[in-house]
Short mmCIF file of C-alpha atoms and ligand atoms in Angstrom, two decimals:
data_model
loop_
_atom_site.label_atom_id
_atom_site.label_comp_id
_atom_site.label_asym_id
_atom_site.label_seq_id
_atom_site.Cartn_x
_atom_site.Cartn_y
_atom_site.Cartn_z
CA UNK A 78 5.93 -46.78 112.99
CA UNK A 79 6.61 -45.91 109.56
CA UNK A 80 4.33 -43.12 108.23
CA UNK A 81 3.08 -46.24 105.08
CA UNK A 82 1.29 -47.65 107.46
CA UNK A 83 1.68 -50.72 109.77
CA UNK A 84 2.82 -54.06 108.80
CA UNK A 85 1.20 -57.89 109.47
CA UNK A 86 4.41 -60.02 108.93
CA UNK A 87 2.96 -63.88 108.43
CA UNK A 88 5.20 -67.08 108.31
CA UNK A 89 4.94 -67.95 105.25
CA UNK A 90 3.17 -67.10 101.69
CA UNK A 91 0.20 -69.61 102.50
CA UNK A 92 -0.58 -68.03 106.11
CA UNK A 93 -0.20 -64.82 104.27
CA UNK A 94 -3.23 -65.69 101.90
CA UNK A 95 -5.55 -67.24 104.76
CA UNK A 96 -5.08 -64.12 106.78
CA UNK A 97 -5.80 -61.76 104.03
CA UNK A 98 -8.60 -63.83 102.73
CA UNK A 99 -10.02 -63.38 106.39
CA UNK A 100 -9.62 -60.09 106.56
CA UNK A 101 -11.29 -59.27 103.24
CA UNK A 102 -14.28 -61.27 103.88
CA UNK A 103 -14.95 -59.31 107.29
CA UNK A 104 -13.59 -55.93 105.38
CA UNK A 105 -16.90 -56.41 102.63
CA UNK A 106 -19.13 -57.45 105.12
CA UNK A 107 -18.84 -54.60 107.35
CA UNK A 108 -19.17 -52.60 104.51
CA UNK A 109 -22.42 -54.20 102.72
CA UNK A 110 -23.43 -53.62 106.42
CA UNK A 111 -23.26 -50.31 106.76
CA UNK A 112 -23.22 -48.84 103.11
CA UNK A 113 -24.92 -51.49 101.78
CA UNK A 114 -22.46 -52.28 98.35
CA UNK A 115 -18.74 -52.48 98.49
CA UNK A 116 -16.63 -52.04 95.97
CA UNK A 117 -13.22 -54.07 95.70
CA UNK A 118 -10.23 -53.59 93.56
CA UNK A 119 -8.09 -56.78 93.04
CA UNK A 120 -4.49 -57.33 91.99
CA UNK A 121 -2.81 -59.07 89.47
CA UNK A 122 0.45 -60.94 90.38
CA UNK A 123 1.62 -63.84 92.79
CA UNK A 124 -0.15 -62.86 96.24
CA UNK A 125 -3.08 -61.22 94.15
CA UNK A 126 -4.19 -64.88 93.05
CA UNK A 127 -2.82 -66.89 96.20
CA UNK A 128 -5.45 -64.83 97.98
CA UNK A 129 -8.08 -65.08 95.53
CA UNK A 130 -7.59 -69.26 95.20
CA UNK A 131 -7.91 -69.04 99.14
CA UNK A 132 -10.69 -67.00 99.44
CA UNK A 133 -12.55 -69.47 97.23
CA UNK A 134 -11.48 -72.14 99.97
CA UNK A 135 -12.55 -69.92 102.45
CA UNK A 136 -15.80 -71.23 104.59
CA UNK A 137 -16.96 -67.72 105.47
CA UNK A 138 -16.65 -66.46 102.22
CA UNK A 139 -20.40 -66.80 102.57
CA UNK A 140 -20.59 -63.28 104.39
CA UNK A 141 -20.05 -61.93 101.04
CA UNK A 142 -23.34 -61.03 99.50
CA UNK A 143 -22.13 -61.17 95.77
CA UNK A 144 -25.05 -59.13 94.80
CA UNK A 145 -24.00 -55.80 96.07
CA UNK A 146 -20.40 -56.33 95.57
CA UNK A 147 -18.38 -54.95 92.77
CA UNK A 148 -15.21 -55.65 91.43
CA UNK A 149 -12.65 -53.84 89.82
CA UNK A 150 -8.62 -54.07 88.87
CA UNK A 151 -5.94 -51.78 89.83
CA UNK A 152 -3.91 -52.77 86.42
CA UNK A 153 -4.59 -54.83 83.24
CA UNK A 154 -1.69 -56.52 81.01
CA UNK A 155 -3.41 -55.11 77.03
CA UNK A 156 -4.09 -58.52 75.66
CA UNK A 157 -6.76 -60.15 74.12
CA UNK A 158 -9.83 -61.42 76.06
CA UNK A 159 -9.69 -64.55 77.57
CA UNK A 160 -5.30 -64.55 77.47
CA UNK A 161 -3.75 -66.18 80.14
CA UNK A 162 -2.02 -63.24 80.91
CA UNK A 163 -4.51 -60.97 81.62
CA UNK A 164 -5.28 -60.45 85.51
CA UNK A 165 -9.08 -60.65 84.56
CA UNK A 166 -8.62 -64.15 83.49
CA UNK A 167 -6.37 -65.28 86.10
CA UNK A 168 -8.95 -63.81 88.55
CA UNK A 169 -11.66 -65.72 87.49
CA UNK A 170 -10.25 -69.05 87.43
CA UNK A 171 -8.80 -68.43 90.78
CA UNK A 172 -12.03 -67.20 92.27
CA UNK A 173 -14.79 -65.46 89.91
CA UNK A 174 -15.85 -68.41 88.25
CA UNK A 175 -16.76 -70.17 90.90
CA UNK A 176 -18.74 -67.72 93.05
CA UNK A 177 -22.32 -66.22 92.30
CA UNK A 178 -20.83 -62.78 91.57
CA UNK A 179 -23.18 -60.75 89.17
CA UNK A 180 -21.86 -60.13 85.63
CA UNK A 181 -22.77 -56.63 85.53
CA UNK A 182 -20.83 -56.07 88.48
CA UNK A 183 -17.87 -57.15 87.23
CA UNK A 184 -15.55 -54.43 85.35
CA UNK A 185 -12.75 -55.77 84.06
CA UNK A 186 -10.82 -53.28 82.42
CA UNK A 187 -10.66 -53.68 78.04
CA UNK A 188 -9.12 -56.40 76.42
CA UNK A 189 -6.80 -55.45 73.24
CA UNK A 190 -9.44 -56.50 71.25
CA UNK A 191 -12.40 -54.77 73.12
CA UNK A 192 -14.17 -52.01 71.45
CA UNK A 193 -11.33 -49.59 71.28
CA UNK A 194 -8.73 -52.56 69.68
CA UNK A 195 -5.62 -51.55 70.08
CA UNK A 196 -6.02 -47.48 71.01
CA UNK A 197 -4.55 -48.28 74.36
CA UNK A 198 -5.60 -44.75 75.54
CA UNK A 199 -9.22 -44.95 74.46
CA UNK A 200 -9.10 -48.06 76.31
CA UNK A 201 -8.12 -46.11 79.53
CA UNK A 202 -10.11 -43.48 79.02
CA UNK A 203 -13.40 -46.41 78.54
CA UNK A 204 -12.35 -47.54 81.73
CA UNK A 205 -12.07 -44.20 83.95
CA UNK A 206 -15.63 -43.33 82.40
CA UNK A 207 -16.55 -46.81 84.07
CA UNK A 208 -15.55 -45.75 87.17
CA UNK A 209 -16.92 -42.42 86.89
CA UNK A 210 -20.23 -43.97 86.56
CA UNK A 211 -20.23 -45.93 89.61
CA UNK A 212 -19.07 -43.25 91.44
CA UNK A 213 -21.05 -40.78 93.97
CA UNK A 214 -21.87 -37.39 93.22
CA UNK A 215 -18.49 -34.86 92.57
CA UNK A 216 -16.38 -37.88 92.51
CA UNK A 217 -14.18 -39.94 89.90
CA UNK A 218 -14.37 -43.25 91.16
CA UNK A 219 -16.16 -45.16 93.76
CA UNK A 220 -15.76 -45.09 97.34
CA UNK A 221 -13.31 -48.49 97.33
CA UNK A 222 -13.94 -50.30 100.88
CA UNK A 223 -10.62 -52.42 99.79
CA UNK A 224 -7.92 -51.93 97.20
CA UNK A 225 -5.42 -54.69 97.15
CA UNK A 226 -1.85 -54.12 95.07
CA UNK A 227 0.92 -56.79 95.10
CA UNK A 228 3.97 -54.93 95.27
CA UNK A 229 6.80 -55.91 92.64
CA UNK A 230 10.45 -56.23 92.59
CA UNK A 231 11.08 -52.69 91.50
CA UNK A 232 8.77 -51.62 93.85
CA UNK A 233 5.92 -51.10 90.94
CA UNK A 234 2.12 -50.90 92.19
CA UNK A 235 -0.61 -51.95 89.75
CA UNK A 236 0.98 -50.78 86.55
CA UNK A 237 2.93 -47.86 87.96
CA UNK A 238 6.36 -48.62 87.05
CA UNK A 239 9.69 -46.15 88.84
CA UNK A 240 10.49 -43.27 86.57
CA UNK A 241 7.34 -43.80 84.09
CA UNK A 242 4.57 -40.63 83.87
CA UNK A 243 2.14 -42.92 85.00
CA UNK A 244 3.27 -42.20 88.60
CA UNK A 245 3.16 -38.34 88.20
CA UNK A 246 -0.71 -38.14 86.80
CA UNK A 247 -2.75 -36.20 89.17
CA UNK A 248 -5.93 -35.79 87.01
CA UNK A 249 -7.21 -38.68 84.79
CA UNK A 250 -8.05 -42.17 87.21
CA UNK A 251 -6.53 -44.92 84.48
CA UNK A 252 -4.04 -44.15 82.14
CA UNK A 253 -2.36 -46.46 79.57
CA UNK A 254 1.03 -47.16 79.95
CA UNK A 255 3.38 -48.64 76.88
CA UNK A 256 7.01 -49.65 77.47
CA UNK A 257 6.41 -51.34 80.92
CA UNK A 258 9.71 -53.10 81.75
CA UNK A 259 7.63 -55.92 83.16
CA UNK A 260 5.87 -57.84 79.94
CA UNK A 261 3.71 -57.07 78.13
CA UNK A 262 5.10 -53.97 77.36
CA UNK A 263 1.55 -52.10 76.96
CA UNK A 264 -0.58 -51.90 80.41
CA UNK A 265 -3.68 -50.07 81.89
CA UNK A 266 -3.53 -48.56 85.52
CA UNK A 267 -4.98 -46.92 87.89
CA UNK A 268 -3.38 -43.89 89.10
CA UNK A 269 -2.27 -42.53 92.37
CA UNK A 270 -5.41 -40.48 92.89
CA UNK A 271 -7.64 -43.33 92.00
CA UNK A 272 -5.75 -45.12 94.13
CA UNK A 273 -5.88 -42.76 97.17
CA UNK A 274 -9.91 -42.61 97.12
CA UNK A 275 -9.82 -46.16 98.50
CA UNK A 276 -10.98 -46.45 102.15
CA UNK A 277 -8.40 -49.00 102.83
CA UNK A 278 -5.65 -50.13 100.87
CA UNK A 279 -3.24 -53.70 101.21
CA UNK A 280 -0.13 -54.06 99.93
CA UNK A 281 1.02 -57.65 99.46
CA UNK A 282 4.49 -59.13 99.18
CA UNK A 283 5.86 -62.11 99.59
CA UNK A 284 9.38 -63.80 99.30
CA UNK A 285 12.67 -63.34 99.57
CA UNK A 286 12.31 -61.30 95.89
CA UNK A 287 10.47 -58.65 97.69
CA UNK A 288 12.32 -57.84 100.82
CA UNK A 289 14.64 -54.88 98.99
CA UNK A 290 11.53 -53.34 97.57
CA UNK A 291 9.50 -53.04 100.63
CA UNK A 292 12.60 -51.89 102.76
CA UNK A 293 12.70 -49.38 100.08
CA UNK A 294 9.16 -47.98 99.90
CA UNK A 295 8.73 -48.30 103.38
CA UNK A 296 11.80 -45.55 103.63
CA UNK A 297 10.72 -43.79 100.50
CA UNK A 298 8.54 -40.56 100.21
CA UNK A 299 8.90 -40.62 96.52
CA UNK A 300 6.66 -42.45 94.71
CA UNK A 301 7.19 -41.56 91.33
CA UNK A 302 11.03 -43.46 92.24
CA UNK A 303 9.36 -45.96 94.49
CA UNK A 304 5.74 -46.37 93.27
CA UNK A 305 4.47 -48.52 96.35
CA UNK A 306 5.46 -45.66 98.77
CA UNK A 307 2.48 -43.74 97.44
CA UNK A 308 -0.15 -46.57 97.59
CA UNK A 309 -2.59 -45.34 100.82
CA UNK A 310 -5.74 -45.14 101.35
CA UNK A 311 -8.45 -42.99 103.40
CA UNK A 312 -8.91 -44.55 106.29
CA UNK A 313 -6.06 -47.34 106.58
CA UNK A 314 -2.68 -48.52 104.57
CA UNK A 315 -1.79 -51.86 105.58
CA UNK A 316 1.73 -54.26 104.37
CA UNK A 317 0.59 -57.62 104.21
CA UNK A 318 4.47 -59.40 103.76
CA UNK A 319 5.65 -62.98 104.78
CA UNK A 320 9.08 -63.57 106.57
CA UNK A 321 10.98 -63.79 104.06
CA UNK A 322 9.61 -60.40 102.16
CA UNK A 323 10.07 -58.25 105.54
CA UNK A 324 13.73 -59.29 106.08
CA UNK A 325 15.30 -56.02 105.02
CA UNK A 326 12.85 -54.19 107.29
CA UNK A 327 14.22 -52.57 110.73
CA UNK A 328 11.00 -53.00 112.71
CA UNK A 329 11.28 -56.63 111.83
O1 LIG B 146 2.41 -57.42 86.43
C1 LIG B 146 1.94 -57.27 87.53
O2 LIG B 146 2.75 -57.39 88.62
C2 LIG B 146 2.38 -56.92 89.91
C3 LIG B 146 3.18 -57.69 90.97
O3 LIG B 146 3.10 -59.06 90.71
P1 LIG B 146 3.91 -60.14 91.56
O4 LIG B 146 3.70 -61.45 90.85
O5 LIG B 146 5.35 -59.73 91.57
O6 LIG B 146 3.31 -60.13 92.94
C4 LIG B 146 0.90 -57.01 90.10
O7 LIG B 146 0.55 -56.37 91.27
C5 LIG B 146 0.17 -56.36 88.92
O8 LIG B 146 -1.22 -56.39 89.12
C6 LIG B 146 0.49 -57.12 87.70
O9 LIG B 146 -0.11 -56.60 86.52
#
């Protein structure tokens, strides 16, 4: 087995989504069970909403007790509020708008025209102070029962693009990121130590796009080349992939 973690290989992108909105469901309820709140970190991208648009489908979704649960994002696009580019937005019409989540749990990273405007780095900085609150005693985030990153073409994680300093940072939790090659050019991410707090952390991919880039992380031990290869959590690192995304994988 490779040392990333196993991989669930499902037919197809849809299967993909039911199995991971299963698994999440069952992943916070165990959690609210036994540490009473969990704290979740979604994704932006393709398989980041699928699974969001069938979790809201989802009859159990009722374990959930959205009082106790918080959510967070691994990366924000820096646009205004409301855009419908930013991952907060697309998250909420896929799923947060329709459930009885409480605002105050909800910490979406700043908008471009939050209370920092356009200081991209003050924006980061808000954000990892977020965290910080919410997090236990000696720590710089939460505890994160779940962090879920869809894994792009390049290999990229959250906003962690190959070759950018993003993917080197080993003290602050969010960074800002300008450049990206993916638009828009100006991001916020986690980093690879907020990251690596989580108890459990899901990579998703999907399609025939994918396939080089999770043969290549799954090889890689370099993550600042291959940013998905250093995506893991605490307790468990599991690739979520369809068919098509886990062709260029040997153990396939
Ligand atoms: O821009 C982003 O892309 C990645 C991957 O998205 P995908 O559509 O190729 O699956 C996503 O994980 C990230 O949150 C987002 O900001």
């Amino acid at each position: 087995m490779s040392p990333h973690g196993p991989v669930r290989v499902h037919a197809d992108t849809a299967l993909l989504a039911k199995a991971a909105a299963t698994g999440l469901i069952q992943r916070v309820a165990d959690a609210q069970a036994e540490f009473d709140v969990a704290h979740i970190v979604l994704t932006g991208g393709r398989n980041g909403n699928a699974l969001l648009h069938e979790l809201s489908l989802t009859p159990t979704l009722g374990a959930i007790d959205f009082d106790r649960l918080h959510v967070w994002w691994g990366d924000e696009r820096f646009l205004p509020a409301g855009h419908a580019d930013r991952n907060e937005t697309q998250a909420r019409e896929a799923l947060l708008d329709t459930v009885p989540v409480l605002p105050e749990l909800v910490h979406p990273m700043p908008a471009s025209d939050g209370p920092d405007g356009d200081d991209v780095e003050a924006a980061a900085a808000r954000y990892a102070a977020e965290l910080a609150a919410a997090a236990p005693a000696g720590a710089l985030v939460p505890t994160f029962t779940l962090a879920m990153f869809g894994v792009g073409p390049d290999t990229h994680v959250a906003s962690l693009f190959p070759g950018f300093a993003a993917t080197e940072e080993t003290e602050r939790t969010v960074v800002a990121v300008r450049e990206a090659p993916k638009p828009p050019p100006t991001r916020i991410t986690l980093t690879f130590p907020a990251i690596r707090a989580a108890h459990e952390v899901w990579l998703l991919a999907a399609g025939e796009d994918k396939a080089d880039a999770v043969a290549a992380a799954r090889a890689s031990t370099d993550p600042t080349k291959t940013p998905a290869a250093g995506a893991y959590g605490t307790g468990a690192t599991l690739w979520l992939l369809d068919r098509a995304a886990a062709a260029g994988l040997q153990e396939h």
